[in-house]
Coordinates of C-alpha atoms and ligand atoms in Angstrom, one line a residue:
M50 CA -0.2 0.1 -0.5
N51 CA 2.8 2.5 0.4
E52 CA 4.5 1.7 -2.5
I53 CA 1.6 2.8 -5.4
K54 CA 3.6 3.1 -8.0
C55 CA 2.3 6.0 -10.7
A56 CA 4.3 8.5 -12.2
V57 CA 1.2 11.1 -11.9
A58 CA 0.6 12.9 -8.4
M59 CA -3.5 13.7 -8.9
N60 CA -6.0 14.7 -6.6
Q61 CA -8.4 11.9 -6.8
I62 CA -11.1 13.5 -6.2
G63 CA -11.0 16.3 -8.9
Y64 CA -10.3 19.7 -9.5
P65 CA -13.4 23.1 -9.4
I66 CA -14.5 23.7 -13.2
N67 CA -12.6 27.0 -12.2
G68 CA -10.0 26.6 -9.6
Q69 CA -6.6 25.3 -9.6
K70 CA -5.6 21.6 -12.0
T71 CA -2.4 20.9 -11.4
A72 CA -0.9 17.6 -11.8
V73 CA 3.1 16.3 -9.8
F74 CA 4.7 14.5 -12.3
N75 CA 8.4 12.5 -11.9
E76 CA 11.5 14.1 -13.2
K77 CA 11.3 11.7 -16.3
S78 CA 7.7 13.3 -18.0
S79 CA 8.5 16.1 -19.6
G80 CA 4.6 16.4 -20.9
F81 CA 1.5 14.6 -20.7
H82 CA -1.8 14.5 -22.8
I83 CA -5.6 13.7 -20.7
E84 CA -8.1 12.4 -22.0
E85 CA -11.4 11.6 -21.4
E86 CA -12.4 8.6 -18.9
G87 CA -14.5 6.0 -21.9
T88 CA -13.8 7.6 -24.4
K89 CA -10.0 8.3 -24.7
R90 CA -10.7 11.3 -27.0
I91 CA -7.8 13.4 -25.3
V92 CA -8.7 17.4 -24.7
Y93 CA -6.1 18.4 -23.4
R94 CA -2.0 18.9 -24.4
G95 CA 0.7 19.9 -21.3
K96 CA 4.5 20.4 -20.3
T97 CA 5.9 19.9 -17.3
S98 CA 8.4 22.9 -15.9
Q99 CA 12.0 21.6 -15.6
P100 CA 12.7 19.0 -12.8
A101 CA 13.4 21.0 -9.6
F102 CA 14.6 19.1 -6.1
D103 CA 11.8 18.6 -3.5
R104 CA 13.6 18.3 0.0
S105 CA 10.3 16.8 2.0
S106 CA 10.1 14.3 -0.8
G107 CA 13.4 13.8 -1.5
S108 CA 12.7 13.8 -4.9
E109 CA 12.9 15.3 -8.1
V110 CA 10.0 16.7 -9.6
R111 CA 7.7 18.8 -12.5
K112 CA 5.1 20.5 -12.7
G113 CA 1.9 20.9 -15.0
G114 CA -0.7 22.7 -15.2
F115 CA -4.4 22.2 -16.8
S116 CA -6.5 24.6 -15.0
E117 CA -7.3 25.7 -19.1
L118 CA -9.1 22.3 -19.6
A119 CA -12.8 23.7 -18.5
K120 CA -15.9 21.0 -19.8
P121 CA -16.9 18.8 -17.2
G122 CA -16.3 15.3 -17.0
T123 CA -14.8 12.4 -15.8
Y124 CA -10.7 12.5 -16.7
V125 CA -7.3 10.5 -17.1
L126 CA -4.1 12.1 -17.2
V127 CA -1.4 10.6 -18.5
D128 CA 2.4 11.1 -18.6
D129 CA 4.8 10.8 -21.8
E130 CA 5.9 7.9 -20.2
G131 CA 2.9 6.5 -20.5
N132 CA 2.5 6.1 -16.7
R133 CA -1.6 6.9 -15.8
S134 CA -3.5 8.9 -13.3
T135 CA -6.2 7.8 -11.8
P136 CA -9.5 9.3 -12.8
F137 CA -9.9 12.5 -11.8
A138 CA -13.7 14.5 -11.9
L139 CA -13.6 17.8 -14.0
E140 CA -17.0 19.3 -11.8
E141 CA -18.0 23.0 -10.4
R142 CA -18.2 21.5 -7.0
P143 CA -16.3 18.7 -6.9
Y144 CA -16.4 18.1 -3.1
G145 CA -20.2 17.7 -2.0
E146 CA -19.6 13.6 -1.0
L147 CA -16.3 14.7 0.6
H148 CA -18.1 17.8 2.5
N149 CA -20.5 15.2 3.8
G150 CA -17.9 12.4 4.2
L151 CA -15.6 14.5 6.9
L152 CA -18.9 16.0 8.7
K153 CA -21.1 12.4 8.8
A154 CA -17.4 11.3 10.2
F155 CA -18.3 13.0 13.8
Y156 CA -21.6 11.3 13.6
Y157 CA -19.4 8.0 14.0
L158 CA -17.3 9.1 16.6
R159 CA -19.8 9.8 18.5
C160 CA -20.4 8.3 22.1
G161 CA -23.1 6.9 24.6
E162 CA -25.4 6.3 21.5
T163 CA -26.3 3.0 19.8
L164 CA -25.2 4.2 15.7
D165 CA -28.1 2.6 14.0
E166 CA -28.3 0.6 10.9
K167 CA -30.4 3.7 9.1
Y168 CA -27.6 6.1 9.9
A169 CA -24.1 4.4 10.2
G170 CA -25.0 1.2 7.8
E171 CA -22.5 -1.3 7.8
W172 CA -20.4 1.1 10.4
G173 CA -22.8 0.5 12.9
H174 CA -22.4 -0.1 16.9
K175 CA -24.4 0.1 20.3
S176 CA -24.3 2.4 22.9
C177 CA -20.8 2.9 24.7
H178 CA -19.3 4.6 28.1
T179 CA -23.1 5.0 29.4
K180 CA -21.4 4.8 33.2
L181 CA -20.5 7.6 35.2
G182 CA -17.1 8.4 35.8
V183 CA -14.8 8.9 39.1
V184 CA -13.9 12.4 39.7
H185 CA -9.8 11.3 40.4
G186 CA -8.7 12.4 43.8
E187 CA -12.7 12.2 45.0
E188 CA -13.6 9.0 46.1
G189 CA -16.9 7.6 46.1
V190 CA -17.7 11.4 43.8
Y191 CA -19.2 10.1 39.9
L192 CA -20.4 12.0 37.7
D193 CA -22.3 11.7 34.1
G194 CA -20.2 12.0 30.9
N195 CA -22.1 10.7 28.5
G196 CA -22.0 11.7 25.0
G197 CA -19.5 13.9 23.4
W198 CA -17.3 12.9 20.2
H199 CA -14.3 9.9 20.9
D200 CA -11.5 11.5 19.8
A201 CA -9.7 9.9 17.9
G202 CA -8.3 5.6 16.9
D203 CA -9.2 6.2 21.3
Y204 CA -11.7 6.6 23.1
G205 CA -10.8 9.3 25.1
K206 CA -12.6 12.4 25.8
Y207 CA -10.5 16.1 25.7
V208 CA -12.0 19.1 26.5
V209 CA -8.9 20.9 25.0
A210 CA -9.4 19.3 22.1
G211 CA -13.0 19.0 21.4
A212 CA -12.7 23.0 22.0
K213 CA -9.9 23.0 18.3
A214 CA -12.2 20.0 16.7
V215 CA -15.9 22.6 17.9
A216 CA -14.4 26.0 16.9
D217 CA -13.0 24.4 13.0
L218 CA -16.5 23.7 12.2
L219 CA -18.6 26.5 13.9
L220 CA -16.1 28.6 12.4
A221 CA -16.6 26.5 8.7
Y222 CA -20.5 27.3 9.3
E223 CA -20.3 31.1 10.2
M224 CA -17.7 31.9 7.8
Y225 CA -19.8 29.7 4.7
P226 CA -22.8 28.5 5.5
K227 CA -23.2 28.3 1.7
A228 CA -21.4 25.0 2.1
F229 CA -24.1 23.4 4.9
V230 CA -27.3 23.4 3.0
N231 CA -27.3 19.6 2.2
S232 CA -28.3 17.4 4.8
I233 CA -25.9 14.3 5.1
P234 CA -28.6 13.5 7.4
L235 CA -28.8 13.0 11.2
P236 CA -30.8 11.5 13.5
E237 CA -31.4 15.2 14.1
S238 CA -32.3 16.7 11.1
D239 CA -34.9 19.1 11.0
Q240 CA -34.8 21.1 7.8
V241 CA -34.6 24.1 10.7
M242 CA -31.0 24.6 12.0
P243 CA -28.5 23.1 9.8
D244 CA -27.5 19.8 10.7
V245 CA -22.9 21.3 11.4
L246 CA -25.1 22.5 14.4
H247 CA -26.4 20.0 15.9
E248 CA -23.2 17.6 15.7
C249 CA -21.8 20.1 17.4
K250 CA -24.4 19.8 20.0
V251 CA -23.3 16.3 20.6
E252 CA -19.9 18.0 21.6
L253 CA -21.5 21.1 23.3
D254 CA -23.7 18.6 25.9
F255 CA -20.7 16.1 26.4
L256 CA -19.1 19.8 27.3
F257 CA -21.1 21.1 29.9
K258 CA -20.7 17.8 31.8
M259 CA -17.7 18.5 32.3
Q260 CA -17.2 21.4 34.3
D261 CA -17.3 21.1 37.7
K262 CA -20.4 22.8 38.9
R263 CA -19.0 24.0 42.3
S264 CA -16.6 25.9 41.0
G265 CA -16.8 26.9 37.1
G266 CA -13.7 25.0 36.1
V267 CA -13.6 22.3 33.8
Y268 CA -12.2 18.9 33.9
H269 CA -9.5 18.4 31.2
K270 CA -10.7 14.9 30.3
L271 CA -12.7 11.8 31.1
T272 CA -10.6 9.0 30.1
T273 CA -10.7 5.2 31.5
R274 CA -6.9 4.5 33.1
H275 CA -5.5 3.5 30.2
F276 CA -6.0 3.4 26.7
P277 CA -7.5 0.2 25.9
G278 CA -6.7 -2.9 23.4
L279 CA -6.6 -2.1 19.5
S280 CA -9.6 -4.5 18.4
I281 CA -11.8 -3.3 21.6
M282 CA -15.3 -2.1 19.8
P283 CA -16.6 1.0 22.6
E284 CA -18.6 -0.6 23.5
D285 CA -17.1 -3.5 25.0
D286 CA -14.6 -1.2 26.7
L287 CA -15.4 -1.2 29.9
D288 CA -13.4 -0.3 32.3
E289 CA -14.1 2.3 34.9
L290 CA -14.3 5.8 33.6
V291 CA -11.7 8.8 35.3
F292 CA -12.2 13.0 35.5
S293 CA -8.8 13.4 35.3
P294 CA -8.4 16.8 37.6
I295 CA -9.2 21.2 36.7
S296 CA -7.3 22.3 34.1
A297 CA -6.8 25.9 33.6
A298 CA -6.4 25.0 29.5
A299 CA -9.1 23.3 29.6
T300 CA -11.3 25.9 31.3
A301 CA -10.0 28.7 28.8
S302 CA -10.0 27.2 25.6
Y303 CA -14.2 26.2 27.3
A304 CA -14.9 29.6 28.1
A305 CA -13.7 30.3 24.9
I306 CA -15.9 27.9 22.6
M307 CA -19.1 28.4 25.2
A308 CA -18.9 32.3 24.0
F309 CA -18.6 31.5 21.3
A310 CA -21.4 28.5 20.5
S311 CA -23.5 31.5 22.5
R312 CA -23.2 33.9 19.2
I313 CA -23.9 30.4 16.7
Y314 CA -26.8 29.2 18.0
R315 CA -28.3 32.6 19.1
T316 CA -30.6 32.0 16.0
Y317 CA -32.5 29.3 17.0
D318 CA -32.2 28.5 20.1
L319 CA -32.3 31.3 22.6
S320 CA -32.2 29.4 26.0
Y321 CA -29.2 26.8 25.2
A322 CA -27.6 30.1 23.5
D323 CA -27.6 32.1 26.9
Q324 CA -26.7 29.1 28.8
C325 CA -23.6 29.2 26.7
L326 CA -22.5 31.5 27.6
R327 CA -23.2 31.7 31.6
S328 CA -20.5 28.7 31.3
A329 CA -18.9 31.0 29.5
E330 CA -18.3 33.5 32.1
Y331 CA -18.5 30.9 35.0
A332 CA -15.2 29.0 33.9
W333 CA -13.6 32.7 33.5
E334 CA -14.5 33.9 36.6
W335 CA -12.1 30.3 37.2
I336 CA -9.7 31.7 35.0
L337 CA -10.0 34.8 36.9
K338 CA -9.3 33.4 39.9
H339 CA -5.9 30.8 39.4
P340 CA -4.0 32.9 37.3
E341 CA -1.3 30.8 38.2
A342 CA -2.9 27.3 37.0
G343 CA -0.2 25.1 34.8
G344 CA -0.3 23.4 32.1
F345 CA -1.5 19.9 32.9
K346 CA 0.3 17.4 33.7
N347 CA -1.3 13.2 33.7
P348 CA -1.6 11.2 37.9
A349 CA 0.6 8.7 38.0
D350 CA -2.3 6.5 37.3
I351 CA -3.5 7.7 33.8
T352 CA -1.1 7.0 30.9
T353 CA -4.1 8.8 28.1
G354 CA -3.1 11.6 26.1
E355 CA -1.9 14.2 28.0
Y356 CA -2.7 17.6 25.8
G357 CA -0.5 19.1 27.8
D358 CA 0.5 23.0 27.3
G359 CA 3.7 24.8 28.1
C360 CA 1.5 28.4 27.7
L361 CA -2.1 29.6 28.6
F362 CA -1.5 32.6 27.1
D363 CA -3.0 32.1 24.5
E364 CA -6.2 29.8 25.4
K365 CA -7.1 33.0 28.3
Y366 CA -6.7 35.4 24.8
W367 CA -8.8 33.3 22.9
A368 CA -11.0 32.9 26.0
A369 CA -11.2 36.6 26.3
A370 CA -11.4 37.5 22.2
E371 CA -15.0 34.8 22.4
L372 CA -16.9 36.4 25.4
Y373 CA -15.7 40.2 24.2
H374 CA -16.8 39.2 20.8
T375 CA -20.4 37.9 22.5
T376 CA -20.7 39.8 25.2
N377 CA -19.1 43.3 23.9
Q378 CA -18.4 44.2 27.3
E379 CA -14.8 46.6 28.5
K380 CA -14.2 43.5 31.3
Y381 CA -13.6 41.2 28.7
H382 CA -11.6 44.0 26.4
S383 CA -9.1 44.5 28.4
A384 CA -8.4 41.8 29.2
F385 CA -8.3 40.9 25.6
R386 CA -6.0 43.9 25.1
E387 CA -3.6 42.9 28.1
Y388 CA -3.5 38.6 27.0
S389 CA -2.7 40.2 23.6
T390 CA 1.1 41.2 25.1
E391 CA 2.9 38.5 26.1
S392 CA 5.0 36.6 23.4
F393 CA 2.9 33.7 21.8
P394 CA 2.1 32.8 18.6
K395 CA -1.4 34.6 17.5
C396 CA -1.6 33.0 14.0
E397 CA -1.4 28.7 15.3
L398 CA -4.9 26.8 15.0
G399 CA -3.4 24.5 17.0
W400 CA -5.1 22.0 20.2
A401 CA -2.2 23.4 21.5
D402 CA -1.4 26.9 20.3
V403 CA -5.0 28.6 19.4
G404 CA -3.8 32.1 19.3
G405 CA -5.3 31.9 15.0
Y406 CA -8.9 31.6 16.8
G407 CA -8.3 34.9 19.6
T408 CA -6.9 37.2 16.7
I409 CA -9.9 35.6 14.3
S410 CA -12.1 36.3 16.4
Y411 CA -11.1 39.3 17.4
L412 CA -10.4 40.8 13.8
R413 CA -14.2 39.4 12.6
K414 CA -16.3 41.9 15.4
G415 CA -15.4 44.1 13.2
K416 CA -12.8 47.8 13.1
T417 CA -13.6 50.6 16.0
E418 CA -12.4 54.1 15.9
E419 CA -10.9 53.3 19.5
N420 CA -9.1 49.9 18.7
Q421 CA -7.9 50.8 15.6
T422 CA -3.6 50.1 16.4
L423 CA -4.5 46.9 17.8
Y424 CA -7.1 45.8 15.5
D425 CA -4.7 47.0 12.2
S426 CA -1.7 44.7 14.0
L427 CA -3.0 42.0 14.0
Q428 CA -4.4 41.9 11.1
E429 CA -0.9 43.1 9.7
E430 CA 0.3 39.3 11.9
L431 CA -2.3 37.4 9.9
I432 CA -1.2 38.7 6.4
S433 CA 2.7 38.6 7.3
E434 CA 1.6 34.8 8.4
A435 CA -0.3 34.0 5.0
E436 CA 2.4 35.3 3.3
R437 CA 4.8 33.7 5.3
L438 CA 2.6 30.2 3.9
L439 CA 3.1 30.9 0.2
S440 CA 6.1 32.0 0.3
I441 CA 7.4 28.6 1.0
C442 CA 4.4 26.9 -1.3
E443 CA 6.4 28.9 -4.5
N444 CA 9.0 27.2 -3.5
D445 CA 7.2 23.4 -2.7
G446 CA 8.0 20.8 -5.4
Y447 CA 3.9 20.1 -4.3
G448 CA 3.0 23.9 -3.3
I449 CA 2.2 23.4 -0.2
S450 CA 3.6 25.3 2.8
L451 CA 5.2 22.1 5.1
E452 CA 8.5 22.2 5.3
E453 CA 10.8 19.3 6.5
K454 CA 10.3 19.9 9.9
D455 CA 6.9 20.0 10.0
Y456 CA 5.7 17.0 9.1
M457 CA 5.3 15.5 12.5
W458 CA 3.0 13.5 14.9
G459 CA -0.2 14.9 12.7
S460 CA 1.2 16.7 10.0
N461 CA -1.8 16.4 8.3
M462 CA -3.2 19.0 10.6
V463 CA -0.8 21.5 9.7
L464 CA -1.6 20.7 6.2
M465 CA -5.5 21.4 6.5
N466 CA -4.6 24.7 9.6
R467 CA -2.0 26.7 7.4
A468 CA -4.8 26.0 4.1
M469 CA -7.5 27.2 6.6
L470 CA -5.4 30.4 8.1
L471 CA -5.5 31.4 3.9
L472 CA -8.4 30.9 3.2
I473 CA -9.5 33.6 6.0
A474 CA -6.7 35.9 5.6
M475 CA -8.3 36.2 2.1
E476 CA -11.3 38.1 4.9
W477 CA -8.4 41.0 5.0
S478 CA -6.0 40.7 1.6
P479 CA -8.8 39.0 -0.5
K480 CA -5.3 37.7 -3.4
P481 CA -6.4 34.6 -5.3
E482 CA -3.2 33.7 -4.8
Y483 CA -3.4 31.9 -1.3
V484 CA -6.7 30.3 -1.9
K485 CA -4.5 28.7 -5.0
A486 CA -1.9 27.5 -2.6
A487 CA -4.8 26.5 -0.4
A488 CA -6.2 24.7 -3.0
Q489 CA -3.4 23.0 -3.4
H490 CA -3.0 21.7 -0.3
L491 CA -6.2 20.1 -0.6
H492 CA -4.6 18.4 -4.0
Y493 CA -1.9 16.9 -1.3
L494 CA -4.9 15.6 0.9
L495 CA -6.1 13.8 -1.9
G496 CA -3.9 12.0 -3.3
Q497 CA -1.4 14.9 -4.6
N498 CA 1.7 13.2 -2.7
T499 CA 4.5 12.1 -2.6
L500 CA 2.9 8.6 -2.0
H501 CA -0.2 8.8 -4.1
L502 CA -2.4 8.3 -1.5
S503 CA -5.8 10.4 -0.2
Y504 CA -5.2 10.2 3.4
V505 CA -8.9 10.3 3.4
T506 CA -10.1 6.9 4.4
G507 CA -13.6 5.8 1.5
F508 CA -12.3 9.1 -0.6
G509 CA -10.1 8.4 -3.8
T510 CA -8.7 5.5 -5.6
H511 CA -6.1 5.1 -3.2
S512 CA -7.0 6.0 0.4
V513 CA -5.7 5.2 4.3
M514 CA -7.0 1.3 4.2
K515 CA -6.1 0.8 7.8
P516 CA -6.2 3.3 10.2
H517 CA -5.4 3.2 14.4
H518 CA -8.9 3.5 14.6
R519 CA -10.3 0.9 16.9
P520 CA -13.8 0.4 15.7
S521 CA -12.1 -0.1 12.2
V522 CA -9.9 -2.4 13.8
G523 CA -12.3 -4.7 15.5
D524 CA -15.7 -4.1 13.2
D525 CA -16.2 -6.3 11.0
V526 CA -15.7 -4.7 7.8
D527 CA -13.1 -4.2 5.3
A528 CA -12.9 -1.1 4.7
P529 CA -12.5 1.7 7.3
V530 CA -15.7 4.4 9.1
P531 CA -15.3 6.8 6.5
G532 CA -14.2 10.1 6.0
M533 CA -11.2 10.0 8.3
V534 CA -8.9 12.2 7.9
A535 CA -4.8 10.3 8.9
G536 CA -2.1 12.0 11.0
G537 CA 0.5 11.7 8.2
P538 CA 3.9 11.7 7.8
N539 CA 5.7 12.2 10.5
R540 CA 9.6 12.2 10.2
N541 CA 9.6 11.4 13.9
L542 CA 8.6 8.3 13.8
N543 CA 7.1 8.0 17.2
D544 CA 5.7 4.8 17.0
E545 CA 6.8 0.5 16.7
I546 CA 6.5 0.1 13.9
M547 CA 7.0 3.9 11.8
E548 CA 10.9 2.9 13.8
R549 CA 10.9 -0.1 12.7
T550 CA 9.7 0.2 8.9
L551 CA 10.4 4.2 7.6
Q552 CA 14.2 4.4 9.2
G553 CA 15.6 7.0 6.6
K554 CA 12.7 8.0 4.4
P555 CA 12.4 11.5 3.5
A556 CA 9.9 13.1 5.9
A557 CA 6.5 13.6 3.4
A558 CA 7.7 9.2 3.0
S559 CA 7.5 9.2 6.4
Y560 CA 4.3 6.6 6.7
I561 CA 3.0 3.5 7.4
D562 CA -0.5 2.5 5.9
H563 CA -0.4 0.2 9.2
E564 CA -3.2 -0.2 12.0
D565 CA -0.5 0.2 14.5
S566 CA 1.4 3.6 13.1
Y567 CA -0.5 5.9 16.0
A568 CA 1.4 8.2 15.4
G569 CA 1.2 8.6 11.4
N570 CA -2.3 6.5 11.1
E571 CA -4.5 7.8 13.6
I572 CA -7.5 10.0 13.0
T573 CA -8.6 12.6 15.5
I574 CA -11.8 15.0 16.4
Y575 CA -9.1 18.1 15.2
W576 CA -8.0 16.6 11.9
N577 CA -10.9 16.6 10.3
S578 CA -12.3 19.9 11.4
P579 CA -9.9 21.7 9.4
A580 CA -9.9 19.7 6.5
L581 CA -13.4 20.0 7.0
F582 CA -13.2 23.6 6.6
V583 CA -10.9 23.7 3.9
V584 CA -13.8 21.5 2.3
S585 CA -16.1 23.7 3.2
Y586 CA -15.0 27.2 1.7
F587 CA -15.1 25.3 -1.7
N588 CA -18.2 23.3 -1.8
Q589 CA -20.4 27.0 -1.2
K590 CA -22.6 27.0 -3.4
Ligands
LIG117 O1 6.1 20.7 18.9 C1 7.3 20.1 18.6 C2 7.8 21.3 17.3 O2 8.4 22.4 18.1 C3 9.3 20.0 17.9 O3 10.6 19.6 16.7 C4 8.4 18.3 17.1 C5 10.1 17.5 17.9 O4 10.0 16.3 18.1 O5 7.6 18.2 18.2 C6 6.6 18.6 18.3 O6 5.9 18.4 18.6 C7 4.9 17.3 19.1 C8 3.7 17.3 19.1 O7 2.8 16.9 18.6 C9 2.9 18.9 18.2 O8 1.3 18.9 17.6 C10 5.7 16.0 19.9 O9 7.0 15.4 19.0 C11 4.2 15.2 19.4 O10 4.8 13.8 20.5 C12 2.9 15.8 19.9 O11 2.1 14.3 19.0 C13 1.2 14.8 20.0 C14 0.3 13.3 20.3 O12 -1.0 12.7 20.9 C15 0.8 12.5 21.9 O13 0.8 13.6 22.9 C16 -0.2 15.1 19.3 O14 0.3 16.3 18.6 C17 -1.4 14.4 19.2 O15 -2.4 15.2 18.9 C18 -2.0 13.3 20.1 O16 -2.6 13.3 20.0 C19 -3.1 11.7 20.7 C20 -4.4 11.7 22.3 O17 -3.0 12.6 23.3 C21 -4.9 11.0 22.7 N1 -5.3 11.0 21.7 C22 -4.9 10.1 20.3 C23 -4.7 11.9 19.8 C24 -3.9 11.6 18.1 O18 -3.2 10.7 17.9
LIG118 O1 -3.9 3.3 21.0 C1 -3.1 4.3 21.2 C2 -3.0 5.5 20.6 O2 -5.0 5.9 19.9 C3 -3.5 7.2 21.0 O3 -2.9 8.2 20.3 C4 -1.3 6.8 21.1 C5 -0.1 8.8 22.6 O4 0.3 8.2 22.5 O5 -1.2 6.4 22.7 C6 -1.3 4.5 21.8 O6 -1.2 3.8 22.6 C7 -0.6 2.3 22.2 C8 0.7 3.6 23.7 O7 0.5 4.8 23.5 C9 1.7 2.6 23.7 N1 2.2 0.9 23.6 C10 1.0 0.2 22.3 C11 -0.4 1.6 22.0 C12 -1.3 1.0 20.6 O8 -1.8 0.2 20.9
LIG119 ZN1 -18.1 5.7 23.4
LIG120 CA1 -1.6 26.6 25.0

């Protein structure tokens, strides 16, 4: 699977008619033609660029564009060596199914409810993790933590991870509502509230349960003490659930996402919006009362995902931005100003570096007479980050913004986060180059990469087949649960099978489609979410 031998790297789903259309070739292909699938009629002939060395893939590559080809259809590209691409579509909006699939993945990750055949097809399972969880360090205190989404290939539920994922989904909906007009459908679909908001509500309803009602602080995570075996189905994972201690990271990202949600849900459900805001403000009070609270460390008896974080200014900055955006209150504005003077990345969208969400929220609220200086400097920072990414793309063989060092655990999140940032920068600096660059990132995710592999399960001719995802391993269906974005190449080879099989590979080829590869082939909610954001842009009606 890792060694698909063909010489043409392309987006295996297809290209929008009016979009950027490119393929990447090996050093030998100096030209190519495109034929209609079926009739084999040649509709386009093109040349490729001179070969150039691409550091990340460790090889010479050529590029070839065919943006002029604008007739809808299904085609195959053939280089002058006779190498054929997989079939691809040219359509006005080729990513409709992919968009649904990426959102549906969240449904498949739901915890605490039966996924029945009607919605889950062959990938259904019984309800799971429905027992109360014990509060760590408080013997005999049990709480309900039902619902939400499993984080990933494991069944843990982690607040900072959930906050990033919901943020991407709400932002996609807020910025590109026209991408969400079709129903998936979900059990809750009602033709009133868009499905994406129904799906996010599943996670938000769970997040409420993570807030300590006595203090406003938010438990870091709800997991078993250790990861279950790889073939354990959710309903068979019966070890005791534990609420890990409250953390400042969880509490601040909780405040941020609840304040954001309060704005979005107000149109549909006033009392829900009020509930979100009240609990965001309660979490904020906890933050003010615990200025010294540091990053989270796993208690000695717990070994599930840590989601540790050495810098919490960004979470607080994000929370202040969302609370200010939603309430317009000066106390949040001044807190935001204060955190903005601290040094941390203001444009990152990771699970640990959330400064970008604060910046975006603040900028989207708008410029006023009294915030001009800060507004302008944040806007400038965002645009200069987009420019920096663009210049990396221009020098990359596959046209993306990842440098060798960026191929780490979850490199596909780095990839999609950066495409997101380029698209968001469009709001303040509408340069077509940003959209083209973002499109290249999506083409990479869907097969225009050195492994000629689509990193989204179930989408593309050669896609990930063996994700580190417990239900996909444990069920008796050959195909993995569809619509899930794998972590991707990781030059740090952080798991045993990568270490054993991938020594010496170039960064972008440091990947194996094997179910044991948790550091390259796991899936998570916050790798799907930025991909959904990016596809939303290209799926607008
Ligand atoms: O940021 C540093 C970078 O500066 C440095 O150069 C580089 C080289 O070591 O490391 C970078 O940090 C990496 C970090 O991810 C970046 O996000 C760490 O090495 C790497 O170990 C870390 O991996 C995280 C992994 O958990 C292990 O802690 C992943 O981001 C994170 O997505 C993953 O999350 C797991 C959960 O714990 C459990 N559930 C599944 C989930 C996905 O695998
Ligand atoms: O399966 C676990 C995966 O979901 C986590 O993301 C990963 C994070 O560290 O850990 C995996 O569990 C592995 C454990 O860490 C080490 N022993 C092998 C486990 C996988 O089977
Ligand atoms: Zn569950
Ligand atoms: Ca942080």
